[in-house]
XYZ file of C-alpha atoms in Angstrom:
665
model
C -40.770 -46.440 95.941
C -42.684 -47.210 92.511
C -46.691 -48.545 92.745
C -48.007 -50.833 90.263
C -50.893 -49.013 88.493
C -54.122 -51.240 86.950
C -56.086 -49.556 84.689
C -59.560 -51.551 83.429
C -61.313 -49.509 80.394
C -65.448 -49.493 80.481
C -66.771 -50.438 76.984
C -70.411 -50.471 78.232
C -71.042 -54.243 78.743
C -67.855 -55.414 80.487
C -63.988 -54.759 81.370
C -62.402 -54.601 78.182
C -58.973 -54.244 78.788
C -56.312 -54.627 82.055
C -53.184 -52.611 81.877
C -50.181 -52.905 84.406
C -47.240 -50.424 84.868
C -45.339 -48.650 87.652
C -45.424 -44.804 88.231
C -43.779 -43.086 90.904
C -45.712 -42.250 94.408
C -45.640 -38.226 93.645
C -47.916 -38.880 90.665
C -52.059 -37.432 91.483
C -54.172 -40.317 91.657
C -57.950 -39.832 90.557
C -60.573 -42.197 91.076
C -64.015 -41.736 89.341
C -67.035 -43.357 91.154
C -67.851 -46.574 89.941
C -70.681 -47.985 88.017
C -72.680 -50.953 88.732
C -74.162 -53.364 86.533
C -76.598 -56.318 87.413
C -76.176 -59.612 85.053
C -77.750 -62.780 85.051
C -75.561 -66.032 85.515
C -77.769 -69.366 84.566
C -78.325 -71.567 87.357
C -80.273 -74.794 86.270
C -83.867 -73.244 85.096
C -83.297 -70.361 86.887
C -80.717 -67.292 87.084
C -78.706 -66.068 89.690
C -78.361 -62.274 89.849
C -74.761 -60.179 90.495
C -73.937 -57.234 90.821
C -70.413 -56.104 89.154
C -68.270 -52.642 89.580
C -67.113 -51.554 86.455
C -64.569 -48.954 86.796
C -62.779 -46.860 84.255
C -59.554 -46.632 86.630
C -58.582 -48.280 89.713
C -55.449 -48.998 91.947
C -53.461 -51.434 93.470
C -50.776 -50.856 95.700
C -47.684 -53.380 95.640
C -44.456 -52.925 96.999
C -41.444 -55.114 96.033
C -44.196 -57.556 94.506
C -46.382 -57.705 97.879
C -49.922 -55.972 98.264
C -49.607 -53.453 100.837
C -52.888 -52.272 103.191
C -56.167 -51.067 101.330
C -56.973 -50.848 97.772
C -57.437 -47.447 97.058
C -61.107 -47.142 96.467
C -63.072 -44.015 97.697
C -64.017 -44.315 101.219
C -67.697 -44.867 100.882
C -66.877 -48.112 98.852
C -64.220 -49.768 100.787
C -66.640 -51.756 102.997
C -69.036 -52.406 100.108
C -66.758 -54.122 98.007
C -63.968 -56.730 97.940
C -61.391 -57.667 95.767
C -61.710 -61.413 94.768
C -58.538 -61.635 92.901
C -57.693 -62.430 89.210
C -60.192 -64.897 87.678
C -62.707 -64.774 90.752
C -65.403 -63.612 88.803
C -65.348 -63.045 84.641
C -67.789 -61.361 82.209
C -66.756 -62.635 78.883
C -63.071 -64.080 80.209
C -62.647 -60.493 81.623
C -62.002 -59.447 85.296
C -64.866 -57.688 87.615
C -65.590 -56.868 90.912
C -68.277 -58.588 92.949
C -70.520 -56.959 95.615
C -71.050 -58.258 99.205
C -73.150 -60.943 99.100
C -72.506 -61.213 95.417
C -75.013 -63.878 94.452
C -78.633 -63.811 94.719
C -81.002 -66.664 93.355
C -84.209 -64.967 91.855
C -87.324 -66.885 90.937
C -87.537 -66.027 87.105
C -86.352 -67.961 83.994
C -82.934 -67.394 82.780
C -82.860 -65.105 79.740
C -81.275 -67.463 77.362
C -79.589 -64.363 75.310
C -77.614 -63.820 78.293
C -77.181 -67.548 79.564
C -73.822 -68.027 79.441
C -72.589 -71.507 81.024
C -70.683 -70.798 84.338
C -66.724 -72.918 84.426
C -65.188 -73.574 87.994
C -62.042 -74.144 88.858
C -62.263 -76.011 92.076
C -58.546 -76.020 92.351
C -55.103 -74.349 90.790
C -52.978 -75.465 88.261
C -49.795 -75.845 90.473
C -49.493 -72.318 91.455
C -51.417 -70.260 89.234
C -54.926 -70.221 87.659
C -55.768 -73.001 85.468
C -57.455 -70.222 83.408
C -54.320 -68.380 82.779
C -52.133 -71.894 81.934
C -54.594 -71.794 79.301
C -53.411 -68.375 77.762
C -50.419 -69.151 78.603
C -50.402 -72.247 76.180
C -52.611 -70.298 73.503
C -52.452 -66.600 73.839
C -55.556 -64.604 73.696
C -57.004 -66.186 70.918
C -60.976 -65.034 69.964
C -63.520 -68.011 71.046
C -67.038 -68.000 69.342
C -68.888 -69.522 72.364
C -69.184 -67.045 75.813
C -69.012 -68.734 78.858
C -68.651 -67.347 82.503
C -65.140 -68.334 84.204
C -64.779 -68.582 88.092
C -62.554 -69.788 90.859
C -65.216 -69.131 93.245
C -66.932 -72.325 94.810
C -70.021 -70.609 95.943
C -71.186 -71.038 92.427
C -70.543 -74.987 92.370
C -74.127 -75.513 92.296
C -74.411 -73.516 89.515
C -71.591 -74.409 87.435
C -72.402 -76.407 84.300
C -68.528 -77.679 84.622
C -66.247 -78.128 87.066
C -62.357 -78.568 86.553
C -60.201 -80.741 88.767
C -56.279 -80.533 88.155
C -55.608 -83.913 89.338
C -51.705 -83.353 90.162
C -52.807 -81.389 93.227
C -54.630 -82.368 96.402
C -57.967 -82.515 94.933
C -59.798 -82.522 99.215
C -62.306 -81.719 99.842
C -64.384 -82.674 96.683
C -68.115 -81.413 96.364
C -70.293 -83.023 98.825
C -73.204 -82.373 96.182
C -73.449 -82.819 92.454
C -75.800 -81.636 89.935
C -76.643 -84.353 87.487
C -76.300 -82.140 84.789
C -72.820 -80.905 85.854
C -69.724 -82.083 83.539
C -67.148 -82.851 85.951
C -63.278 -82.684 83.694
C -60.028 -84.431 84.380
C -57.414 -81.901 83.503
C -53.693 -83.026 84.302
C -50.086 -82.530 82.439
C -48.301 -85.108 84.640
C -48.617 -89.119 83.915
C -50.519 -91.436 85.860
C -47.599 -92.542 88.101
C -47.780 -88.592 89.242
C -51.418 -88.178 89.938
C -53.600 -88.649 92.331
C -56.276 -91.085 93.090
C -59.893 -90.688 92.652
C -63.257 -92.720 91.701
C -63.118 -94.278 88.488
C -66.477 -92.799 87.264
C -65.772 -89.807 88.670
C -65.030 -87.592 85.610
C -67.161 -86.800 82.406
C -64.159 -85.142 80.350
C -60.484 -85.567 80.047
C -57.801 -82.445 79.190
C -54.407 -84.514 78.990
C -51.243 -84.258 77.001
C -52.719 -88.012 75.923
C -53.791 -87.640 72.179
C -57.278 -89.476 73.121
C -58.435 -87.248 75.220
C -61.663 -85.532 75.245
C -59.686 -82.253 74.636
C -55.962 -82.966 73.840
C -53.488 -80.152 75.505
C -49.728 -81.041 74.834
C -46.931 -79.531 76.282
C -45.916 -78.082 72.321
C -46.534 -78.938 69.140
C -45.102 -78.160 65.657
C -47.122 -75.558 63.093
C -46.492 -76.074 59.317
C -45.093 -72.986 57.473
C -47.437 -71.917 55.359
C -48.328 -68.488 53.099
C -49.517 -66.697 56.570
C -46.262 -67.547 58.426
C -43.993 -64.329 59.149
C -40.336 -64.865 57.907
C -39.191 -64.650 61.640
C -41.160 -67.673 62.592
C -38.948 -69.721 60.269
C -35.123 -70.708 60.797
C -33.088 -69.580 58.014
C -29.640 -72.274 56.904
C -27.579 -69.486 58.138
C -28.944 -68.868 61.732
C -28.744 -72.834 62.004
C -25.356 -73.398 61.050
C -24.111 -70.413 63.355
C -25.686 -71.878 66.152
C -24.096 -75.339 65.374
C -20.627 -73.776 64.824
C -21.085 -72.457 68.450
C -21.339 -75.997 69.621
C -18.180 -77.553 71.399
C -19.418 -80.237 73.912
C -20.923 -83.133 73.630
C -24.091 -83.854 75.526
C -25.914 -82.135 78.663
C -28.731 -82.467 80.783
C -30.930 -80.398 83.243
C -32.730 -82.755 85.632
C -34.115 -81.920 89.306
C -35.841 -85.063 89.828
C -33.434 -88.022 91.511
C -34.822 -91.287 91.111
C -37.048 -91.131 88.740
C -39.272 -94.004 87.698
C -37.953 -94.404 84.177
C -34.576 -95.595 85.694
C -32.695 -92.417 83.619
C -30.047 -91.760 86.321
C -28.973 -95.424 85.336
C -28.348 -94.584 81.779
C -26.879 -90.707 82.648
C -24.582 -92.963 84.667
C -23.677 -95.749 82.325
C -23.126 -92.750 79.537
C -20.979 -90.430 81.835
C -18.669 -93.430 81.884
C -18.122 -93.455 77.920
C -18.374 -89.616 76.978
C -18.615 -85.826 77.629
C -21.871 -85.688 79.525
C -22.744 -82.715 81.541
C -25.422 -82.740 84.492
C -26.769 -79.722 86.004
C -30.148 -79.240 88.487
C -31.056 -80.175 92.211
C -29.868 -83.743 91.637
C -26.257 -83.103 90.835
C -26.030 -80.224 93.296
C -25.085 -77.960 90.396
C -27.502 -75.561 89.923
C -27.773 -73.262 86.444
C -30.144 -69.873 86.329
C -31.798 -69.074 83.348
C -28.576 -67.306 81.881
C -26.464 -70.551 82.438
C -29.273 -72.939 80.852
C -29.171 -70.616 77.660
C -25.580 -70.864 77.284
C -24.979 -74.511 78.482
C -28.242 -75.258 75.638
C -26.423 -73.443 73.011
C -22.816 -75.115 73.413
C -23.798 -78.481 73.393
C -24.607 -80.796 70.398
C -27.313 -82.647 72.320
C -29.963 -83.009 75.165
C -30.758 -85.827 77.194
C -34.795 -85.277 77.440
C -34.933 -88.520 79.550
C -38.286 -88.342 80.830
C -38.967 -89.298 84.796
C -41.585 -91.467 83.332
C -42.131 -93.705 79.915
C -45.804 -93.421 79.262
C -47.940 -93.272 76.554
C -47.695 -89.751 74.747
C -45.875 -88.584 77.434
C -43.742 -85.786 75.823
C -42.940 -82.851 78.092
C -41.038 -79.548 77.947
C -37.450 -81.248 77.959
C -38.292 -82.548 74.316
C -39.889 -79.105 73.104
C -37.018 -77.201 74.946
C -34.575 -78.713 73.016
C -35.955 -79.240 70.138
C -36.822 -74.807 69.800
C -33.232 -73.964 70.836
C -31.897 -76.145 67.828
C -30.051 -78.791 70.156
C -30.791 -82.526 69.512
C -32.646 -84.353 72.175
C -32.252 -87.852 73.237
C -35.228 -89.297 74.139
C -35.580 -92.711 75.774
C -38.489 -94.409 73.470
C -39.246 -94.143 69.981
C -42.554 -95.676 70.441
C -43.602 -92.879 72.565
C -42.413 -90.253 70.533
C -44.017 -91.614 67.292
C -47.440 -92.339 69.318
C -47.177 -89.116 70.116
C -46.958 -87.698 66.215
C -43.281 -86.474 66.843
C -41.876 -86.640 63.082
C -39.024 -89.124 62.702
C -35.476 -87.452 62.448
C -35.863 -84.767 64.895
C -34.398 -86.913 67.785
C -32.083 -89.714 68.980
C -34.042 -92.640 70.691
C -31.837 -94.952 73.357
C -33.767 -97.984 72.365
C -32.930 -97.973 68.731
C -29.612 -99.332 69.968
C -28.042 -102.470 70.598
C -26.409 -101.305 73.999
C -25.047 -98.233 75.683
C -21.506 -97.996 73.907
C -23.556 -98.327 70.482
C -25.368 -95.082 71.534
C -22.318 -93.233 72.440
C -20.060 -94.226 69.496
C -23.191 -92.573 67.462
C -23.189 -89.556 69.234
C -19.271 -89.147 68.860
C -19.581 -89.519 65.338
C -22.350 -87.322 64.513
C -20.151 -84.731 66.756
C -17.608 -85.221 63.747
C -19.910 -85.174 60.773
C -21.355 -81.688 60.729
C -23.418 -82.669 57.665
C -25.471 -86.014 59.555
C -25.955 -83.565 62.515
C -27.185 -80.524 60.354
C -29.852 -83.252 58.897
C -31.564 -83.437 62.580
C -32.806 -79.843 61.746
C -34.415 -80.961 58.297
C -37.822 -80.035 60.546
C -36.914 -76.594 60.457
C -37.576 -76.280 56.454
C -41.257 -77.698 57.288
C -42.583 -76.184 60.697
C -42.212 -72.816 62.642
C -39.442 -71.756 65.358
C -42.815 -71.599 67.456
C -45.895 -73.074 67.819
C -48.763 -70.536 66.266
C -52.056 -72.380 67.080
C -52.664 -73.770 63.625
C -56.680 -72.764 64.123
C -57.084 -75.086 67.073
C -59.019 -73.671 69.808
C -57.669 -73.686 72.986
C -58.729 -76.390 75.834
C -60.941 -73.664 77.575
C -62.818 -72.594 74.481
C -63.478 -76.190 73.181
C -64.945 -76.857 77.132
C -67.442 -73.936 76.496
C -68.328 -75.094 73.307
C -69.217 -78.586 75.108
C -71.191 -76.539 77.974
C -73.241 -75.009 75.449
C -73.824 -78.494 73.998
C -74.609 -80.454 76.961
C -77.759 -77.966 77.114
C -79.061 -79.266 73.790
C -79.810 -82.643 74.793
C -80.377 -83.777 71.285
C -76.836 -83.165 70.654
C -74.788 -83.843 73.226
C -73.952 -87.565 73.985
C -73.044 -87.544 77.853
C -69.979 -89.841 78.837
C -67.390 -91.126 81.202
C -63.889 -91.359 81.475
C -62.979 -94.866 82.460
C -60.073 -93.834 84.783
C -59.173 -97.926 85.104
C -58.634 -97.987 81.421
C -57.856 -94.443 80.369
C -55.682 -93.300 83.154
C -54.209 -96.408 84.665
C -50.634 -96.890 85.790
C -50.109 -99.902 83.418
C -49.473 -97.261 80.610
C -46.461 -96.469 82.290
C -43.229 -98.237 81.777
C -41.235 -98.661 85.446
C -37.432 -98.734 84.997
C -37.709 -98.915 81.493
C -33.798 -98.149 81.628
C -32.944 -101.218 83.542
C -35.427 -103.890 81.756
C -35.505 -102.259 78.210
C -31.984 -100.892 77.825
C -29.180 -101.694 80.218
C -29.787 -105.440 80.346
C -26.646 -107.448 81.059
C -26.095 -108.227 77.732
C -26.350 -104.531 76.551
C -23.956 -103.172 78.903
C -21.138 -105.783 78.319
C -21.508 -104.777 74.350
C -22.578 -108.282 73.432
C -24.730 -109.184 70.523
C -28.365 -108.743 71.570
C -31.664 -109.584 69.329
C -33.000 -106.182 69.078
C -36.365 -107.618 69.004
C -36.074 -110.121 71.879
C -32.902 -108.361 73.840
C -31.693 -112.111 74.648
C -27.917 -112.483 73.269
C -27.200 -114.288 69.809
C -23.870 -115.664 68.544
C -21.579 -114.175 66.192
C -22.565 -116.486 63.480
C -26.671 -116.851 64.375
C -27.579 -113.745 63.448
C -28.757 -111.186 60.793
C -27.014 -107.416 60.581
C -29.418 -105.026 58.453
C -27.348 -102.401 56.833
C -28.799 -100.257 59.625
C -26.452 -102.022 61.949
C -29.524 -103.536 64.079
C -28.854 -107.300 64.647
C -31.857 -109.967 64.971
C -31.861 -113.723 65.433
C -33.099 -115.200 62.245
C -36.609 -116.322 63.793
C -36.756 -113.127 64.766
C -36.597 -111.325 61.816
C -38.455 -113.223 59.693
C -42.076 -111.910 60.139
C -40.472 -108.933 59.135
C -39.143 -109.483 55.724
C -42.445 -108.900 53.704
C -42.347 -105.555 55.293
C -38.890 -104.814 53.299
C -37.771 -102.572 56.454
C -36.437 -102.940 59.707
C -38.616 -103.200 62.616
C -36.479 -101.008 64.980
C -36.030 -98.129 62.733
C -37.778 -98.777 59.761
C -34.688 -98.431 57.238
C -36.145 -99.165 53.909
C -34.663 -102.825 52.712
C -35.171 -105.092 49.672
C -35.499 -108.751 50.225
C -36.053 -111.489 47.608
C -35.123 -115.128 47.300
C -34.011 -117.593 49.710
C -32.707 -116.184 53.256
C -29.752 -113.664 52.712
C -26.242 -114.556 54.390
C -25.239 -111.096 54.591
C -27.280 -107.949 54.647
C -29.572 -106.461 52.052
C -27.089 -104.410 49.000
C -30.158 -102.545 48.166
C -33.700 -100.485 49.525
C -36.841 -99.964 48.349
C -37.848 -96.110 49.411
C -41.402 -96.734 49.796
C -41.728 -99.221 51.632
C -41.785 -97.098 55.021
C -45.200 -96.322 54.362
C -46.215 -99.753 54.120
C -44.606 -100.254 57.381
C -46.410 -97.366 59.270
C -49.606 -98.453 57.761
C -49.105 -101.903 59.235
C -47.882 -100.386 62.319
C -51.175 -98.173 62.955
C -53.457 -100.797 62.142
C -51.421 -102.902 64.409
C -51.976 -100.514 67.257
C -55.190 -100.260 66.250
C -55.539 -103.954 67.011
C -53.541 -104.120 70.328
C -55.435 -101.116 71.718
C -59.219 -103.043 70.729
C -57.847 -106.341 72.505
C -56.551 -104.195 75.377
C -60.191 -102.912 75.574
C -61.623 -106.126 75.507
C -59.287 -107.612 78.027
C -60.396 -105.206 80.439
C -64.038 -105.800 80.132
C -63.442 -109.720 80.073
C -61.177 -109.081 83.414
C -64.356 -106.825 84.884
C -67.067 -109.806 83.757
C -64.745 -112.310 85.186
C -63.985 -110.791 88.214
C -67.847 -109.691 89.212
C -68.326 -113.735 88.077
C -65.617 -114.973 90.409
C -67.073 -112.715 92.937
C -70.885 -114.250 92.331
C -69.484 -117.868 92.167
C -67.504 -117.120 95.391
C -70.510 -116.026 97.633
C -72.389 -118.841 96.316
C -69.541 -121.678 96.856
C -69.318 -120.528 100.475
C -73.230 -120.920 101.038
C -73.071 -123.772 99.633
C -69.837 -125.066 101.730
C -71.424 -123.643 104.962
C -74.302 -126.027 104.012
C -72.737 -129.034 103.350
C -70.125 -128.314 106.638
C -73.199 -128.573 108.914
C -74.816 -131.751 106.803
C -71.302 -133.438 106.857
C -70.999 -132.501 110.448
C -74.037 -134.154 111.632
C -73.074 -137.089 109.675
C -69.905 -137.034 110.684
C -70.985 -137.465 114.599
C -73.379 -140.299 113.561
C -70.565 -142.050 111.703
C -68.353 -141.527 114.553
C -70.967 -142.874 116.780
C -71.463 -145.986 115.156
C -67.637 -146.575 114.358
C -66.826 -146.618 118.485
C -69.903 -148.616 118.974
C -68.216 -151.147 116.475
C -64.567 -150.306 117.908
C -65.594 -151.703 121.114
C -67.683 -154.718 120.231
C -64.550 -155.533 118.152
C -62.140 -154.971 120.983
C -64.418 -157.506 123.102
C -64.220 -159.825 120.771
C -60.383 -159.050 120.248
C -60.121 -159.854 124.285
C -62.149 -163.229 123.669
C -60.273 -163.919 120.635
C -56.695 -163.207 123.200
C -57.716 -165.267 125.900
C -58.769 -167.887 123.684
C -55.609 -167.648 122.032
C -53.561 -167.662 125.234
C -55.222 -170.883 126.135
C -54.690 -172.703 123.080
C -50.807 -171.314 123.442
C -50.883 -173.001 126.920
C -51.789 -176.018 125.930
C -50.038 -176.351 122.747
C -47.255 -175.557 124.734
C -48.067 -178.323 127.525
C -48.495 -180.847 124.563
C -45.205 -179.549 123.038
C -43.191 -180.222 126.452
C -44.654 -183.864 126.775
C -43.917 -184.341 123.108
C -40.462 -183.402 123.599
C -40.003 -185.527 126.804
C -41.553 -188.644 125.063
C -39.251 -187.766 121.880
C -35.935 -188.066 124.338
C -37.029 -190.943 126.323
C -37.511 -192.727 122.838
C -34.435 -191.787 122.002
C -32.163 -192.711 125.221
C -30.126 -195.922 124.936
C -27.037 -197.999 126.963
C -24.737 -199.949 124.349
C -23.105 -203.168 126.321
C -21.004 -205.305 124.127
C -22.856 -204.024 120.904
C -26.133 -204.671 122.436
C -28.448 -201.516 122.407
C -30.633 -201.267 125.583
C -33.587 -198.396 125.683
C -33.800 -196.614 128.589
C -37.257 -194.832 129.708
C -37.569 -191.366 130.921
C -36.438 -187.771 129.917
C -33.046 -188.063 131.178
C -30.493 -190.468 132.489
C -29.142 -190.977 135.932
C -25.880 -193.376 135.859
C -24.923 -194.829 138.695
C -21.792 -197.081 139.429
C -21.656 -199.991 141.951
C -18.615 -202.031 141.838
C -18.473 -203.562 138.284
C -21.928 -202.916 137.735
C -23.844 -200.025 135.740
C -27.290 -198.954 136.906
C -29.026 -196.857 134.735
C -32.452 -194.975 135.581
C -32.647 -197.904 138.371
C -31.794 -200.790 135.591
C -28.872 -203.226 136.186
C -26.631 -203.885 133.852
C -24.175 -206.981 135.765
C -20.417 -206.329 134.874
C -20.928 -203.557 132.317
C -19.144 -200.763 134.131
C -16.025 -201.203 132.144
C -17.615 -201.509 128.743
C -20.464 -199.200 128.015
C -21.332 -196.481 126.098
C -24.286 -193.674 126.342
C -26.846 -192.568 123.765
C -29.400 -189.674 124.787
C -31.190 -186.314 123.758
C -31.440 -185.214 127.277
C -29.149 -184.632 130.526
C -27.332 -187.510 131.550
C -26.303 -187.508 135.814
C -23.461 -189.631 136.750
C -22.650 -190.701 140.411
C -20.766 -193.617 142.108
C -22.448 -195.637 144.926
C -19.364 -197.203 145.399
C -17.351 -200.719 144.772
């Protein structure tokens, strides 16, 4: 069994160094009695007195990486001291032990010479200490400012700075906050993957964003200078030897399925067209470290498709490919340029009109080694790995801010506005579907590189770089003499050309870049102004809504009372009108009856005026509404009027009824 031995050296003021190595269990252990020293930690205008133990040698038993049993302190010290773990309390950035109880407040002003600000980490950076992550990125560089770094929350009320890693659960948040404390947002994830916190919660940001208070990128390029060691510079022979080993086209390592960027769709489209190998849990094809290194060395291109397309979001996917001399394929050129990544170090999928064009470009580069080698021109300017470039680590910069905070005349407090700085609108969901895989692009039709709408074969302008545009979309870019998409220099003079430009202007790229930078600044200003206007508009709308509701309520009461009175008047008038209508109806009925009787009488009169008996051509008028005709012998009797010997020679004219009867002969 092996025992892991931890040795700390006391140089009088602090624990200077810690070393770890394994020894056999048969070795003799010797433990010197520890020395106790008091230091003062700042807590507002007072000091916290802390007893720490400085040891020349101490031990920690580990078996197969697991701590076993008690620490090997002398027995009389076992119950007096406890081990708080790495970064529990540090003096000058080094490991210490703390006595139980470890902190006592004393009513004595702190000594300014020993007054080091406390920086408290509220939670872990994923599974490790945020202090260790800082060392991992920037190494153990000397810092000209001294602070006390701790993860022990008992120092919360005394800490000058409290760090929160946003990608993990923050609950429970601090119950009380010192008015002079600075709260720090730390995140390497994008806003779509972070947690929600109050808008005005943080004072300082430490993120991958270039506009953070403290910029903490995943990686960066370091320029070659006179102090650069030869082993930090790629030679052309090394590069060509690496390229000669490459046989396959594209590889991708991905474990996050269904990413917000929609990268799975682009991967699926490319797999239909070219040799495209995918490893990771999403593909159920796991790959260990040895496999990972082997696959990167054997492929020409690495699909560095991010899980989200967000401002400045360039992760280890891109940097690991670049460091291993495999050309990265990214989703968005705009993101890379905004993050300061040099052109010519990557291939951007959104530079191409369709997926087929991207696939053809990759296959062409595989066949043309000289053009492929051009993607490694960055090695002539930049070192193999990041060297620091004189930039202080984030925690050192944070320590400097903590010291500045105490100088009220030099420190300007500020707040991170999460609704603008860390808002999700800065990320494009479904980027691949909306920006790359439109219907026209998937079919390989002519698509304008600016508006992404289909264009006819004869209604386009194709530049020497291959990008196609509507004439009206390209027109505003003519003064810049460069392709709007890839910035390829072109030269234009005279009327609108029918063919691509035959020559170029090599200096136009800088002009275009200048205009783009200015345009981006203007856009950012307009966005900030729009955010302020939106906030003011929402406040005004809320106030107007409240006033309108009050006015509407009062008006409703007033209108309701008026409506009731009006309704009463209407009902009264309606009843009066109904009574008048009944009277009019009765009168109308009476008039109708009278008119009916008159009409009947008039009809009878008219009928009586139109009853005639014609005998031998002579007309005789007969009174009465109808005619009763009787025969008696040869006589004709009509309504009692006798006509002698007329029974055989007569005719009747009548508008009424005519009744015939025979009396007898």
